[in-house]
Structure formats: C-alpha cells, structure tokens
Amino acid sequence: MELGIRGRTALVCAASKGLGKGCAMSLAREGVELVIIARGRESLEATAEEIRKATGTKVTAVAGDITTPEGRAAALAACPSPDILVNNAGGPPPGDFREWTRETWIQALNANMLTPIELIKAVIDPMIERKFGRIVNITSSAVKMPIAELGLSNGARTGLTGFIAGLARKTAMHNVTINNLLPGAMWTDRLRANIEFNAKKSGKSVEEAKRAREATIPAGRFGTPEEFGEYCAYLCSAQAGYLTAQNLLLDGGMVPTTF
Ligand code: NAP
C-alpha cells in the first residue's frame, strides 16, 4: 500500500533507537524527509546513516534533549514546519510515590506531557493552513492498564491523553489528525534493561526472565520496533485522515479489555 506521503517532512523525536527509530525508518521508506533528534550524537548519526542507506531519503540528525527549550528550538530550527510530528522521549523511572518529590513529578510531566504539547503548539497552525498534518504521540499501554510502580508515567501520559482528546476534535476538520500510539511490551533497549534488572533480582537468567514475560502476552512474544514503525507510518498516511483522537494499542493482546 502506497501511503501517499512521499516528499512530506517529519520531525521524529527520540529516534536514535527503539520505537522512535522504528517510526523514522518506516516513514523514510515511504519517502518522507526526516529530522531526527536524540541526545547521544554518535548513535543518532549512526541511525541517520542507516536510514539514508536503507531508503535513500534525506535525514537530518539534530543532537539534543527534546525535553529542554534548547533541544526543541534546535529541532524546530532544522524542521520549522513539519507535515508529520512524532512525539517521543524517554519514560520516567519506576519507584514508590512516597519517594517522589514535586521536582520528580515536574520532570515526568515535562518529558511526557508538556514537551509534546509544546511541540504541537509550535507546528500545528501551519499544518491547519496547509490542510494536512499528522501527529502521533508515543505513550504507553500503561495509559489503559496502569502499572503501579510506573505512577509517574501513568500520571503524565494520562494528562497528555486528556489534552489530546480535546485538541484532536478541533483540528480534524482541517485534515490534521492527532493520535496516541500505545506500546505494550516492545523489544527495545529499554525493555531489555528492564528484563535484565528483573532477572538479577529474581536470580533467573536473562533468557528465562524474557521467556517468562513473553509467556504472559497472548501473542507469545514481544513486539518489534519495526512493527511499531509500520503502524505509525499508517497513522501518518494520506489514507488515515478520518482516524483521529484515538488511543491505539500495539500489544499482542496484552491488555485484557473488551474495548
Ligand atoms: P529506548 O529503546 O530506550 O529508546 C529511547 C530513544 O529515545 C533513544 O533514541 C534515546 O536516545 C532517545 N531519548 C531518550 N530521552 C530523550 C530526550 N530527553 N531527548 C531526546 N531523545 C531522547 O526506548 P523505547 O523502548 O523506544 O521507548 C520509547 C518510549 O516508549 C518511552 O517513553 C517508553 O517509556 C515508552 N514505552 C516503551 C515500551 C516498550 O516496551 N519498549 C512500553 C511502553 C512505553 P538518547 O538516550 O541518546 O537521547
């Protein structure tokens, strides 16, 4: 299926690895010109080169922290008026809410709620004028099925979700869609580190801990960044103009709800 976005431009945040990289690669395969941002310059440059080689598409790498005003300014200077925005940043750490200070909360809210809102604010009016815009926010299955020790993520991402639910209804008539894509357990560095941590704690081998976790997922395995990227690219397609304001799980059936 040709997605009808060849020649469009995209800003893909937190894209040197994992899910952001998966989204960047799938968009590039559709001929979308990219600006990608992450903090570590070396892995970012390597990813940019990998995407260029694989797709022949123009990729600009901007090293910076998307959760800071300086990082956002650098990303927007390289891509002031994208047709597509993929919002993403690292997730907050797990813990016990009794130990979280106001500052801990502000950091989580900044990274996973206010940063995507700031970026949307910066790019949405030109999208509305051009009558084309696609915004995808990478959130988490924890929005639908909260994980107690990830309270910072549950809270911040649900705040973003509520905001998007209102805004998306204001932009739909202009062919500007906004959706949240909710990863379940996807095989990235982040999940790998999480499995290694739990394996150490429980005295299991990493392979054992991985298999045990995979067995809890109806699909019997973790999802891949490539699968995530393909879903994201479809949400950004010309064909997806009627698909907006949704919270879309990609979880191999993990979240046990009817709707
Ligand atoms: P990952 O494999 O660790 O990759 C994270 C990427 O984001 C890296 O490229 C990293 O590069 C970049 N990044 C992190 N913080 C950044 C910042 N402040 N500014 C710019 N770039 C930043 O993580 P992932 O698994 O793809 O997760 C992506 C998001 O999905 C996270 O918010 C995570 O909580 C959420 N999520 C993931 C899963 C899962 O199973 N994987 C499930 C639910 C939710 P640098 O470190 O070099 O900046």
Short mmCIF file of C-alpha atoms and ligand atoms in Angstrom, two decimals:
data_model
loop_
_atom_site.label_atom_id
_atom_site.label_comp_id
_atom_site.label_asym_id
_atom_site.label_seq_id
_atom_site.Cartn_x
_atom_site.Cartn_y
_atom_site.Cartn_z
CA MET A 1 0.00 0.00 0.00
CA GLU A 2 1.44 3.36 -1.05
CA LEU A 3 0.81 5.75 1.88
CA GLY A 4 0.66 8.95 -0.17
CA ILE A 5 3.21 10.88 1.90
CA ARG A 6 6.25 10.87 -0.41
CA GLY A 7 8.02 14.24 -0.19
CA ARG A 8 6.38 15.19 3.10
CA THR A 9 8.57 16.21 6.04
CA ALA A 10 8.61 14.71 9.53
CA LEU A 11 10.13 15.57 12.86
CA VAL A 12 10.65 12.34 14.78
CA CYS A 13 11.69 12.79 18.41
CA ALA A 14 13.85 10.42 20.45
CA ALA A 15 14.65 8.47 17.33
CA SER A 16 18.19 7.08 17.55
CA LYS A 17 16.93 3.79 18.98
CA GLY A 18 13.85 1.75 19.76
CA LEU A 19 10.35 2.85 18.86
CA GLY A 20 11.30 6.32 17.62
CA LYS A 21 13.84 4.76 15.26
CA GLY A 22 11.23 2.26 14.07
CA CYS A 23 8.88 5.15 13.22
CA ALA A 24 11.64 7.09 11.46
CA MET A 25 12.65 4.09 9.33
CA SER A 26 9.07 3.32 8.25
CA LEU A 27 8.37 6.95 7.35
CA ALA A 28 11.62 7.14 5.39
CA ARG A 29 10.66 4.02 3.41
CA GLU A 30 7.57 5.97 2.34
CA GLY A 31 9.78 8.77 1.04
CA VAL A 32 9.25 11.18 3.97
CA GLU A 33 12.19 13.54 4.61
CA LEU A 34 13.24 13.35 8.24
CA VAL A 35 14.68 15.37 11.05
CA ILE A 36 15.52 13.05 13.93
CA ILE A 37 16.61 14.07 17.40
CA ALA A 38 18.20 12.27 20.36
CA ARG A 39 20.78 13.26 22.97
CA GLY A 40 23.65 10.90 22.13
CA ARG A 41 25.25 12.21 18.93
CA GLU A 42 27.11 9.03 17.97
CA SER A 43 24.15 6.65 17.93
CA LEU A 44 21.97 9.36 16.37
CA GLU A 45 24.41 9.87 13.47
CA ALA A 46 24.71 6.09 13.03
CA THR A 47 20.92 5.77 12.85
CA ALA A 48 20.63 8.66 10.40
CA GLU A 49 23.19 6.98 8.14
CA GLU A 50 21.47 3.59 8.46
CA ILE A 51 18.14 5.13 7.40
CA ARG A 52 19.71 7.02 4.47
CA LYS A 53 21.42 3.85 3.23
CA ALA A 54 18.28 1.74 3.59
CA THR A 55 15.87 4.22 2.00
CA GLY A 56 17.77 6.86 0.04
CA THR A 57 15.82 9.51 1.93
CA LYS A 58 17.13 12.81 3.28
CA VAL A 59 17.72 12.53 7.03
CA THR A 60 18.97 15.40 9.21
CA ALA A 61 20.25 14.48 12.66
CA VAL A 62 19.96 17.03 15.48
CA ALA A 63 21.68 16.09 18.73
CA GLY A 64 19.76 17.50 21.68
CA ASP A 65 17.42 16.88 24.57
CA ILE A 66 13.86 17.28 23.35
CA THR A 67 12.63 17.92 26.90
CA THR A 68 14.56 21.21 27.07
CA PRO A 69 13.67 24.52 25.39
CA GLU A 70 17.12 24.48 23.70
CA GLY A 71 16.61 20.96 22.33
CA ARG A 72 13.19 21.83 20.96
CA ALA A 73 14.50 25.05 19.44
CA ALA A 74 17.28 23.13 17.66
CA ALA A 75 14.85 20.51 16.34
CA LEU A 76 12.41 23.17 15.13
CA ALA A 77 15.20 25.22 13.54
CA ALA A 78 16.03 22.16 11.42
CA CYS A 79 12.38 21.39 10.74
CA PRO A 80 10.28 24.52 11.36
CA SER A 81 7.12 23.34 9.67
CA PRO A 82 6.83 19.54 9.53
CA ASP A 83 3.86 17.78 7.95
CA ILE A 84 4.30 14.96 10.44
CA LEU A 85 5.31 15.10 14.10
CA VAL A 86 6.14 12.00 16.13
CA ASN A 87 6.38 12.89 19.80
CA ASN A 88 8.56 10.65 21.92
CA ALA A 89 11.00 10.88 24.86
CA GLY A 90 12.42 8.53 27.43
CA GLY A 91 9.94 7.25 30.01
CA PRO A 92 10.17 8.15 33.69
CA PRO A 93 11.75 5.70 36.14
CA PRO A 94 9.73 3.27 38.30
CA GLY A 95 9.50 3.77 42.05
CA ASP A 96 7.38 4.37 45.13
CA PHE A 97 5.29 7.53 45.05
CA ARG A 98 6.21 8.30 48.67
CA GLU A 99 9.72 8.99 47.48
CA TRP A 100 8.76 11.27 44.61
CA THR A 101 9.17 14.97 45.29
CA ARG A 102 7.40 17.78 43.50
CA GLU A 103 10.55 18.10 41.35
CA THR A 104 10.34 14.40 40.36
CA TRP A 105 6.77 14.97 39.21
CA ILE A 106 7.66 18.16 37.32
CA GLN A 107 10.36 16.25 35.43
CA ALA A 108 7.95 13.48 34.40
CA LEU A 109 5.24 15.96 33.44
CA ASN A 110 7.79 17.97 31.48
CA ALA A 111 9.10 14.99 29.50
CA ASN A 112 5.91 13.08 28.84
CA MET A 113 3.18 15.71 28.80
CA LEU A 114 4.43 19.29 28.41
CA THR A 115 7.16 18.60 25.83
CA PRO A 116 4.77 17.02 23.30
CA ILE A 117 2.26 19.83 23.94
CA GLU A 118 4.95 22.48 23.31
CA LEU A 119 5.94 20.82 20.04
CA ILE A 120 2.35 20.51 18.91
CA LYS A 121 1.84 24.19 19.68
CA ALA A 122 4.86 25.06 17.54
CA VAL A 123 3.79 23.12 14.44
CA ILE A 124 0.03 22.81 14.34
CA ASP A 125 -1.13 26.12 12.88
CA PRO A 126 0.88 25.75 9.64
CA MET A 127 -0.49 22.18 9.38
CA ILE A 128 -4.00 23.58 9.66
CA GLU A 129 -3.25 26.19 6.98
CA ARG A 130 -1.83 23.52 4.64
CA LYS A 131 -4.79 21.21 5.31
CA PHE A 132 -2.50 18.34 6.12
CA GLY A 133 -0.96 17.27 9.40
CA ARG A 134 -0.32 14.02 11.19
CA ILE A 135 0.71 13.94 14.83
CA VAL A 136 1.49 10.69 16.64
CA ASN A 137 2.33 10.67 20.32
CA ILE A 138 4.13 7.60 21.60
CA THR A 139 2.60 6.98 25.03
CA SER A 140 2.16 3.59 26.73
CA SER A 141 -0.21 0.72 27.36
CA ALA A 142 0.03 1.98 30.97
CA VAL A 143 -2.49 4.66 29.97
CA LYS A 144 -5.10 1.87 29.65
CA MET A 145 -3.63 -0.61 32.13
CA PRO A 146 -1.69 1.31 34.78
CA ILE A 147 1.42 -0.21 36.33
CA ALA A 148 1.60 0.98 39.96
CA GLU A 149 5.37 1.44 40.13
CA LEU A 150 5.25 3.48 36.92
CA GLY A 151 3.00 6.05 38.56
CA LEU A 152 4.95 8.94 37.05
CA SER A 153 4.31 7.55 33.58
CA ASN A 154 0.65 6.71 34.32
CA GLY A 155 0.06 10.25 35.55
CA ALA A 156 1.99 12.29 32.97
CA ARG A 157 0.85 10.29 29.95
CA THR A 158 -2.77 10.32 31.03
CA GLY A 159 -2.55 14.10 31.32
CA LEU A 160 -1.32 14.25 27.71
CA THR A 161 -4.06 11.84 26.65
CA GLY A 162 -6.77 14.06 28.13
CA PHE A 163 -5.38 17.14 26.44
CA ILE A 164 -5.16 15.40 23.05
CA ALA A 165 -8.73 14.13 23.34
CA GLY A 166 -9.93 17.74 23.31
CA LEU A 167 -7.46 19.21 20.81
CA ALA A 168 -7.83 16.48 18.17
CA ARG A 169 -11.50 17.32 17.79
CA LYS A 170 -10.61 20.93 16.98
CA THR A 171 -8.19 20.07 14.17
CA ALA A 172 -9.91 17.11 12.45
CA MET A 173 -11.85 19.33 10.01
CA HIS A 174 -8.51 20.64 8.68
CA ASN A 175 -7.17 17.15 7.90
CA VAL A 176 -4.85 17.42 10.89
CA THR A 177 -5.08 14.22 12.90
CA ILE A 178 -3.65 13.52 16.33
CA ASN A 179 -3.42 10.00 17.73
CA ASN A 180 -1.65 8.31 20.59
CA LEU A 181 0.13 5.05 19.87
CA LEU A 182 0.40 2.85 22.97
CA PRO A 183 3.22 0.31 23.02
CA GLY A 184 2.74 -2.82 25.10
CA ALA A 185 5.97 -4.77 25.58
CA MET A 186 8.24 -3.95 22.63
CA TRP A 187 11.74 -5.41 22.31
CA THR A 188 13.93 -2.33 22.66
CA ASP A 189 16.92 -1.36 24.83
CA ARG A 190 14.52 -0.06 27.44
CA LEU A 191 12.66 -3.36 27.78
CA ARG A 192 15.92 -5.31 27.59
CA ALA A 193 17.29 -3.31 30.54
CA ASN A 194 14.07 -3.88 32.45
CA ILE A 195 14.23 -7.67 31.88
CA GLU A 196 17.90 -7.77 32.89
CA PHE A 197 17.08 -5.86 36.09
CA ASN A 198 14.25 -8.25 36.99
CA ALA A 199 16.35 -11.32 36.13
CA LYS A 200 19.07 -10.17 38.52
CA LYS A 201 16.53 -9.50 41.27
CA SER A 202 14.88 -12.91 40.93
CA GLY A 203 18.06 -14.93 40.33
CA LYS A 204 16.87 -16.09 36.88
CA SER A 205 18.88 -15.95 33.69
CA VAL A 206 18.01 -13.13 31.31
CA GLU A 207 16.72 -15.66 28.75
CA GLU A 208 14.48 -17.30 31.39
CA ALA A 209 13.12 -13.94 32.52
CA LYS A 210 12.48 -12.94 28.91
CA ARG A 211 10.62 -16.15 28.11
CA ALA A 212 8.55 -15.89 31.31
CA ARG A 213 7.49 -12.35 30.43
CA GLU A 214 6.73 -13.25 26.82
CA ALA A 215 4.54 -16.10 28.03
CA THR A 216 2.23 -13.53 29.69
CA ILE A 217 1.46 -11.97 26.30
CA PRO A 218 -1.26 -13.60 24.18
CA ALA A 219 0.94 -13.26 21.07
CA GLY A 220 3.65 -15.23 22.96
CA ARG A 221 6.36 -12.71 22.13
CA PHE A 222 7.39 -9.09 22.38
CA GLY A 223 6.55 -6.66 19.61
CA THR A 224 9.28 -5.13 17.46
CA PRO A 225 10.21 -1.51 16.71
CA GLU A 226 9.62 -2.36 13.03
CA GLU A 227 6.00 -3.37 13.71
CA PHE A 228 5.54 -0.21 15.74
CA GLY A 229 7.03 1.92 12.96
CA GLU A 230 4.71 0.47 10.35
CA TYR A 231 1.66 1.27 12.47
CA CYS A 232 2.94 4.80 13.00
CA ALA A 233 3.52 5.28 9.26
CA TYR A 234 -0.05 4.20 8.52
CA LEU A 235 -1.35 6.76 11.05
CA CYS A 236 0.66 9.37 9.15
CA SER A 237 -0.66 8.28 5.75
CA ALA A 238 -2.86 10.28 3.40
CA GLN A 239 -5.46 7.50 3.79
CA ALA A 240 -5.71 7.94 7.59
CA GLY A 241 -7.39 11.37 7.52
CA TYR A 242 -10.53 10.06 9.22
CA LEU A 243 -8.60 8.34 12.01
CA THR A 244 -8.10 10.80 14.86
CA ALA A 245 -8.28 11.26 18.64
CA GLN A 246 -7.64 7.56 19.24
CA ASN A 247 -5.54 5.66 21.75
CA LEU A 248 -4.24 2.73 19.76
CA LEU A 249 -2.64 -0.23 21.48
CA LEU A 250 0.06 -2.31 19.86
CA ASP A 251 0.45 -5.00 22.48
CA GLY A 252 -0.06 -8.51 21.07
CA GLY A 253 -3.32 -8.71 23.03
CA MET A 254 -1.67 -7.97 26.39
CA VAL A 255 -4.23 -5.51 27.79
CA PRO A 256 -7.22 -7.67 28.68
CA THR A 257 -10.09 -5.33 27.90
CA THR A 258 -13.08 -5.75 25.59
CA PHE A 259 -12.82 -2.21 24.19
P1 NAP B 1 14.71 3.14 24.02
O1 NAP B 1 14.92 1.93 23.20
O2 NAP B 1 15.44 3.31 25.29
O3 NAP B 1 15.00 4.40 23.06
C1 NAP B 1 14.81 5.69 23.55
C2 NAP B 1 15.24 6.70 22.49
O4 NAP B 1 14.86 7.99 22.93
C3 NAP B 1 16.73 6.74 22.26
O5 NAP B 1 16.97 7.08 20.91
C4 NAP B 1 17.17 7.88 23.17
O6 NAP B 1 18.41 8.41 22.75
C5 NAP B 1 16.01 8.84 22.97
N1 NAP B 1 15.77 9.79 24.07
C6 NAP B 1 15.52 9.48 25.35
N2 NAP B 1 15.34 10.62 26.07
C7 NAP B 1 15.48 11.65 25.19
C8 NAP B 1 15.41 13.06 25.32
N3 NAP B 1 15.17 13.62 26.51
N4 NAP B 1 15.60 13.82 24.22
C9 NAP B 1 15.84 13.26 23.01
N5 NAP B 1 15.91 11.92 22.84
C10 NAP B 1 15.74 11.13 23.92
O7 NAP B 1 13.16 3.33 24.44
P2 NAP B 1 11.83 2.77 23.73
O8 NAP B 1 11.55 1.42 24.25
O9 NAP B 1 11.90 3.01 22.28
O10 NAP B 1 10.73 3.73 24.41
C11 NAP B 1 10.24 4.90 23.79
C12 NAP B 1 9.09 5.44 24.65
O11 NAP B 1 8.05 4.45 24.68
C13 NAP B 1 9.49 5.71 26.10
O12 NAP B 1 8.82 6.84 26.57
C14 NAP B 1 8.98 4.47 26.81
O13 NAP B 1 8.68 4.72 28.17
C15 NAP B 1 7.72 4.17 26.02
N6 NAP B 1 7.29 2.77 26.17
C16 NAP B 1 8.08 1.76 25.74
C17 NAP B 1 7.65 0.44 25.89
C18 NAP B 1 8.47 -0.73 25.43
O14 NAP B 1 8.08 -1.87 25.68
N7 NAP B 1 9.57 -0.54 24.77
C19 NAP B 1 6.41 0.18 26.50
C20 NAP B 1 5.63 1.25 26.93
C21 NAP B 1 6.09 2.55 26.76
P3 NAP B 1 19.37 9.21 23.77
O15 NAP B 1 19.37 8.43 25.05
O16 NAP B 1 20.68 9.25 23.07
O17 NAP B 1 18.76 10.56 23.92
#
